[in-house]
Amino acid sequence: ACPTIKNILLLDSEGKRVAVKYYSDDWPTNNAKLAFEKSIFTKTQKTNARNEAEITMLENSIIVYKFVQDLHFFVTGGDDENELILATVLQGFFDAVTLLLRNNVDQREALENLDLILLCLDEIVDG
Amino acid sequence: DYSPFLGIEKGAVLQEARVFNDPQLDARRCSQVITKLLYLLNQGETFTKAEATGVFFAVTKLFQSRDIGLRRMVYLMIKEISPSADEVIIVTSSLMKDMNSRTDMYRANAIRVLCRITDGTLLTQIERYLKQAIVDKNPVVASAALVSGIHLLQTNPEIVKRWSNEVQEAVQSKAALVQFHALGLLHQIRQNDRLAVSKLVTSLTKGAVRSPLAQCLLIRYTSQVIRESGVNNQTGDRPFYDYLENCLRHKAEMVIFEAARAITELTNVTTRELTPAITVLQLFLSSSKPVLRFAAVRTLNKVAMTHPMAVTNCNIDMESLISDQNRSIATLAITTLLKTGNESSVDRLMKQITNFMSDIADEFKIVVVEAIRSLCLKFPLKYRSLMNFLSNILREEGGFEYKKAIVDSIVILIRDIPDAKEGGLLHLCEFIEDCEFTYLSTQILHFLGNEGPKTSDPSKYIRYIYNRVILENATVRASAVSTLAKFGAMVDSLKPRIFVLLRRCLFDNDDEVRDRATLYLNTLGDGSVAETDKEVKEFLFGPLDIPLKNMETSLKNYIQDPLEEPFDINSVPKEVKSQPLAEKKASGKKPTGLGAPPAAPASAADAYEKLLSSIPEFAAFGKLFKSSAPVELTEAETEYAVNVVKHIFDSHVVFQYNCTNTIPEQLLENVTVIVDASEAEEFSEVGTKPLRSLPYDTPAQTFVAFEKPEGVPAAGKFSNVLRFTVKEVDTSTGEPEDDGVEDEYQLEDFEVVAADYILKVGVSNFKNAWESMVPETERVDEYGLGPRESLAEAVNAVINLLGMQPCEGTEVVQSNSRSHTCLLSGVYIGNVKVLVRLSFGIDGAKEVAMKLAVRSEDVSVSDAIHEIVASG
């Protein structure tokens, strides 16, 4: 009954990984994970998620997401999860990264400070 | 594209990690190397066991540095590497030191790392510190311990349960997140104790819960308590409903939503209870945030399935969502409206949807199509506008799955709404004029062939069908020819014209088309307006009740071994076997299955037939009707494993005993089975075939044959004893001794029952088959089955008793169902087709009543079926 997150993804403008963390067994192999990342990236590519967080469903999961500059933030939960809780996690992650990168939220800054991003992910979800 | 990790390579980074061994550690440099390693892992790179161990040991050296940033990276690295139990020991003391450090950051994270890599024994050592940490002043430390506790509850529950008191205290913490984590852990610890959970909920719903997340948890636990306590009928109100309703006014949106959702998911929720929740969700529908709109519309969609009336107030808001940017929201809105719409709003809805359809992807479109289908079945009078809509979208662009969904919907509407038939068929005809999918064209043509002749003016469809013969590819042309023939067969007045058209088809390019035309022209009569012979209709258009796989196998056998007589379709076994035709056992090969028959475990009836007809004593018994599945006569792990297959013939039964000797030091000879048939009076033994030799681990058979009254489903119980001569075998040489000793081995009894005389043969269309049977053969009766465990159990018991094949998925009983109809079909001995309709009902006292209706090709068989049930 405790709310659970399935994964948090930070992808670049081509859908490639900047930093990802998986917390469930839904995607047991790395290939399965990459396939999921490709699906969700393709599905959301043409949408506009730069002001408000957007939301969609894929393969029995709910994904909330936000885009800024050339970075794509995704948070995934099960299809019976409270969507607003997921959105809160997304916002928390997003705000933390914004602070850590001193408002320069783009791919280059993120990679230069990958250690901070990884620590941030580690502190959001324990798993 | 610039990246600091451009050209990064695992080997090089592992080399760089050597700096960890430096006596003077450069913290920044080490941090960078760790980041690179973590990057590699994140990108999917894998370390070999050796590499991982190497990195781990190197990283442990970094505990010497006092740099806080580096220490945190070290924690991350340890968690990623996941050291094995013997490696963990190296870092345990360092981590334990950190756990007691003055630096809060160290304490919190060391706890998390330790708990991740620990095992039971280490855990008991550090338990003391963890308990202290739970009530630490610093919330980060407390949360670290609590969260670790939640994880550890999975692997070491007894230990974590001892921390109850500390966790209780943490629940009262003023720090919001600590309360949240503590509540989560406490509930997990207590979740199997209903009373404890109830008390927890009672106290907290009155008290101060500080964080929205904790409130959400509490709402979930409250729902659980409500579910388990059941509705209190006396007072009328559910316990804790007020608390939930209160939460609808909370500051945080996530709490409001969680409460609204919880209310909608209450069991047997009433409209009165739903109303405040729906009001709140309605407000969310017009929020500027897509997440809120989505959450609300998804929840309302679910409610609409069971309480459509409660959602109608939201219709206006929903209609504006049809044009929402987020297509998921739009689709959910439409499908909800399709459920809540009333008859008068249908036309308006259809207009809006038409614009909407072009905007969305195929996967959404299919959802909408199915919702429209349900809507039409709900309001059958509206079929015209809904059918028009379906026909229009059928003409537009779309993929195969989408078009198939539309065609399926139209077909269902035609079947279930009689007034819609003529219009619907015409829509389908128009569609096949321009259909790019051969599969769909042929399906529709087939359907036209079945339904068209029954309409008031079948001739109007002929033009469409004949055009297919001229214009389309070979597959479709052949299908069209068959359809034309059906019209000709069923509608006598059309025969002359059909014959003219069919004759033209004789000049087609394609073999199949010409063959079909020839067949029909020669069988349907002479082209005059005369009734088609019933047998011809049955032959040409009746269903083929023989599994195609068996047909294929039989034909293959026939071709390999052609006999004088032509191929007889009745010789094709009708039983559906799950395994393909058995392989012939390779000579000298020893299969290891216990008691397996000579071929693969479940050999097809063919193999049995061949086997039995090769034995002269049994060859005269005639055609094999049915072979049962093997019945075990010995327990597992015994010295001799024996199972029996019962072969049923018209006047005989043959028991095939498959024996396996599992003792390497023994060779059995002259193996027979002594059968005591004193409890099977109608049977008399007429022959046996002993097994000459049964060496170790080589399954083989011995047979016993009985005579029985012809055509009667005689039943009986048989006791069996295995008798043989056993010789010792020298396992080193494999040579048996010369002398043996006679011995016996008791086997279990088995029975021949009524179900053995019925073949499981399914029919694809039960309704048609039922109607084609003569009503005079119908026998109906009612039976009380007494108290049963469940409806499903009773249904299964009867299915097994009769041994017939369930059709159209009717063996599946919906849970919580009070009634069920089951359709069975089979072939009775003597090649008599039998169909059974069972209606079950279960009452509150779990008493099951059953009505049995039987139709068959022979009325005495119908009686026999009732006999079986009455005595079973």
mmCIF file of C-alpha atoms in Angstrom, chain A residues 1-4 12-14 16-21 30 34 43 52-57 62 64-65 78-85 87-88 107-108 111-116 118-120 122-123 125-127, chain B residues 1-5 35 38-39 41-44 72-73 76 79-80 105 109 112 116 147 150-151 180 184 187 213 216-217 220-221 253-254 257-258 261 284 288-292 294-295 298 326 328-329 363-364:
data_model
loop_
_atom_site.group_PDB
_atom_site.id
_atom_site.type_symbol
_atom_site.label_atom_id
_atom_site.label_comp_id
_atom_site.label_asym_id
_atom_site.label_seq_id
_atom_site.Cartn_x
_atom_site.Cartn_y
_atom_site.Cartn_z
ATOM 1 C CA ALA A 1 0.000 0.000 0.000
ATOM 2 C CA CYS A 2 3.013 2.250 0.309
ATOM 3 C CA PRO A 3 3.372 4.334 -2.834
ATOM 4 C CA THR A 4 6.163 2.996 -5.005
ATOM 5 C CA ASP A 12 18.739 13.657 -23.440
ATOM 6 C CA SER A 13 17.137 15.198 -26.517
ATOM 7 C CA GLU A 14 17.764 12.027 -28.530
ATOM 8 C CA LYS A 16 19.725 8.492 -24.666
ATOM 9 C CA ARG A 17 20.471 8.036 -20.995
ATOM 10 C CA VAL A 18 21.937 10.785 -18.868
ATOM 11 C CA ALA A 19 21.035 9.134 -15.557
ATOM 12 C CA VAL A 20 18.465 6.412 -14.887
ATOM 13 C CA LYS A 21 17.407 4.447 -11.834
ATOM 14 C CA ASN A 30 19.190 -3.980 -19.753
ATOM 15 C CA LEU A 34 16.392 0.361 -23.151
ATOM 16 C CA LYS A 43 5.595 8.445 -27.376
ATOM 17 C CA GLU A 52 3.015 21.953 -16.798
ATOM 18 C CA ALA A 53 3.971 18.354 -16.124
ATOM 19 C CA GLU A 54 2.348 16.003 -18.609
ATOM 20 C CA ILE A 55 1.099 12.499 -18.103
ATOM 21 C CA THR A 56 0.521 9.378 -20.187
ATOM 22 C CA MET A 57 0.144 5.624 -19.941
ATOM 23 C CA ILE A 62 1.665 5.714 -15.623
ATOM 24 C CA VAL A 64 4.569 11.760 -15.590
ATOM 25 C CA TYR A 65 7.130 13.835 -17.390
ATOM 26 C CA GLY A 78 2.071 1.435 -11.509
ATOM 27 C CA ASP A 79 -1.314 2.009 -13.106
ATOM 28 C CA ASP A 80 -3.072 2.003 -9.739
ATOM 29 C CA GLU A 81 -0.822 4.637 -8.215
ATOM 30 C CA ASN A 82 -1.939 8.087 -7.197
ATOM 31 C CA GLU A 83 -0.950 10.233 -10.164
ATOM 32 C CA LEU A 84 -0.524 13.325 -8.009
ATOM 33 C CA ILE A 85 2.020 11.635 -5.801
ATOM 34 C CA ALA A 87 3.783 14.330 -10.024
ATOM 35 C CA THR A 88 5.112 15.461 -6.653
ATOM 36 C CA GLN A 107 22.438 18.188 -20.895
ATOM 37 C CA ARG A 108 25.966 19.512 -20.723
ATOM 38 C CA LEU A 111 26.820 15.488 -17.440
ATOM 39 C CA GLU A 112 29.456 17.778 -15.956
ATOM 40 C CA ASN A 113 27.781 17.364 -12.583
ATOM 41 C CA LEU A 114 26.652 13.797 -12.910
ATOM 42 C CA ASP A 115 27.815 12.998 -9.393
ATOM 43 C CA LEU A 116 25.343 15.504 -7.988
ATOM 44 C CA LEU A 118 23.253 10.574 -8.975
ATOM 45 C CA LEU A 119 23.369 11.611 -5.343
ATOM 46 C CA CYS A 120 20.107 13.426 -5.832
ATOM 47 C CA ASP A 122 19.803 8.312 -4.420
ATOM 48 C CA GLU A 123 18.129 10.610 -1.942
ATOM 49 C CA VAL A 125 13.890 7.059 -3.686
ATOM 50 C CA ASP A 126 15.531 4.415 -1.547
ATOM 51 C CA GLY A 127 15.583 1.125 -3.318
ATOM 52 C CA ASP B 1 27.563 16.908 -28.921
ATOM 53 C CA TYR B 2 29.969 17.565 -26.112
ATOM 54 C CA SER B 3 30.126 15.141 -23.214
ATOM 55 C CA PRO B 4 32.740 14.830 -20.479
ATOM 56 C CA PHE B 5 32.446 11.093 -20.996
ATOM 57 C CA THR B 35 31.597 9.229 -11.178
ATOM 58 C CA LEU B 38 28.949 5.007 -12.019
ATOM 59 C CA TYR B 39 28.364 6.492 -15.448
ATOM 60 C CA LEU B 41 27.290 1.175 -14.938
ATOM 61 C CA ASN B 42 24.390 3.474 -15.618
ATOM 62 C CA GLN B 43 24.892 3.172 -19.357
ATOM 63 C CA GLY B 44 24.541 -0.597 -19.104
ATOM 64 C CA ARG B 72 29.120 10.042 -0.159
ATOM 65 C CA MET B 73 30.409 8.826 -3.512
ATOM 66 C CA LEU B 76 26.977 5.167 -3.727
ATOM 67 C CA LYS B 79 25.558 0.113 -3.128
ATOM 68 C CA GLU B 80 26.059 -0.249 -6.860
ATOM 69 C CA MET B 105 25.235 12.882 6.844
ATOM 70 C CA ASN B 109 23.897 7.184 4.763
ATOM 71 C CA ARG B 112 21.295 2.941 4.464
ATOM 72 C CA ARG B 116 21.379 -2.758 2.047
ATOM 73 C CA VAL B 147 13.207 3.304 5.325
ATOM 74 C CA ILE B 150 10.825 -1.210 5.535
ATOM 75 C CA HIS B 151 13.249 -2.994 3.237
ATOM 76 C CA PHE B 180 5.352 9.311 6.838
ATOM 77 C CA GLY B 184 4.539 3.114 6.530
ATOM 78 C CA HIS B 187 1.591 -0.532 9.148
ATOM 79 C CA LEU B 213 2.083 11.746 2.045
ATOM 80 C CA CYS B 216 -2.456 9.468 1.759
ATOM 81 C CA LEU B 217 -1.128 6.428 3.561
ATOM 82 C CA ARG B 220 -5.299 3.817 2.162
ATOM 83 C CA TYR B 221 -5.173 2.092 5.533
ATOM 84 C CA GLU B 253 -4.413 18.124 -3.902
ATOM 85 C CA MET B 254 -2.854 14.694 -3.589
ATOM 86 C CA PHE B 257 -7.556 13.032 -4.861
ATOM 87 C CA GLU B 258 -6.544 10.048 -2.772
ATOM 88 C CA ARG B 261 -10.469 7.811 -5.299
ATOM 89 C CA PHE B 284 -10.269 18.750 -11.264
ATOM 90 C CA SER B 288 -4.937 23.758 -15.869
ATOM 91 C CA LYS B 289 -2.713 20.865 -14.875
ATOM 92 C CA PRO B 290 -2.869 17.864 -17.190
ATOM 93 C CA VAL B 291 -2.003 15.503 -14.330
ATOM 94 C CA LEU B 292 -5.110 16.535 -12.408
ATOM 95 C CA PHE B 294 -5.998 12.910 -16.267
ATOM 96 C CA ALA B 295 -6.334 11.562 -12.732
ATOM 97 C CA ARG B 298 -9.540 8.196 -15.347
ATOM 98 C CA ASN B 326 -3.389 15.356 -24.148
ATOM 99 C CA SER B 328 -5.070 10.134 -23.386
ATOM 100 C CA ILE B 329 -7.308 12.553 -21.534
ATOM 101 C CA GLU B 363 -4.775 2.406 -30.469
ATOM 102 C CA PHE B 364 -7.108 5.064 -29.070
#
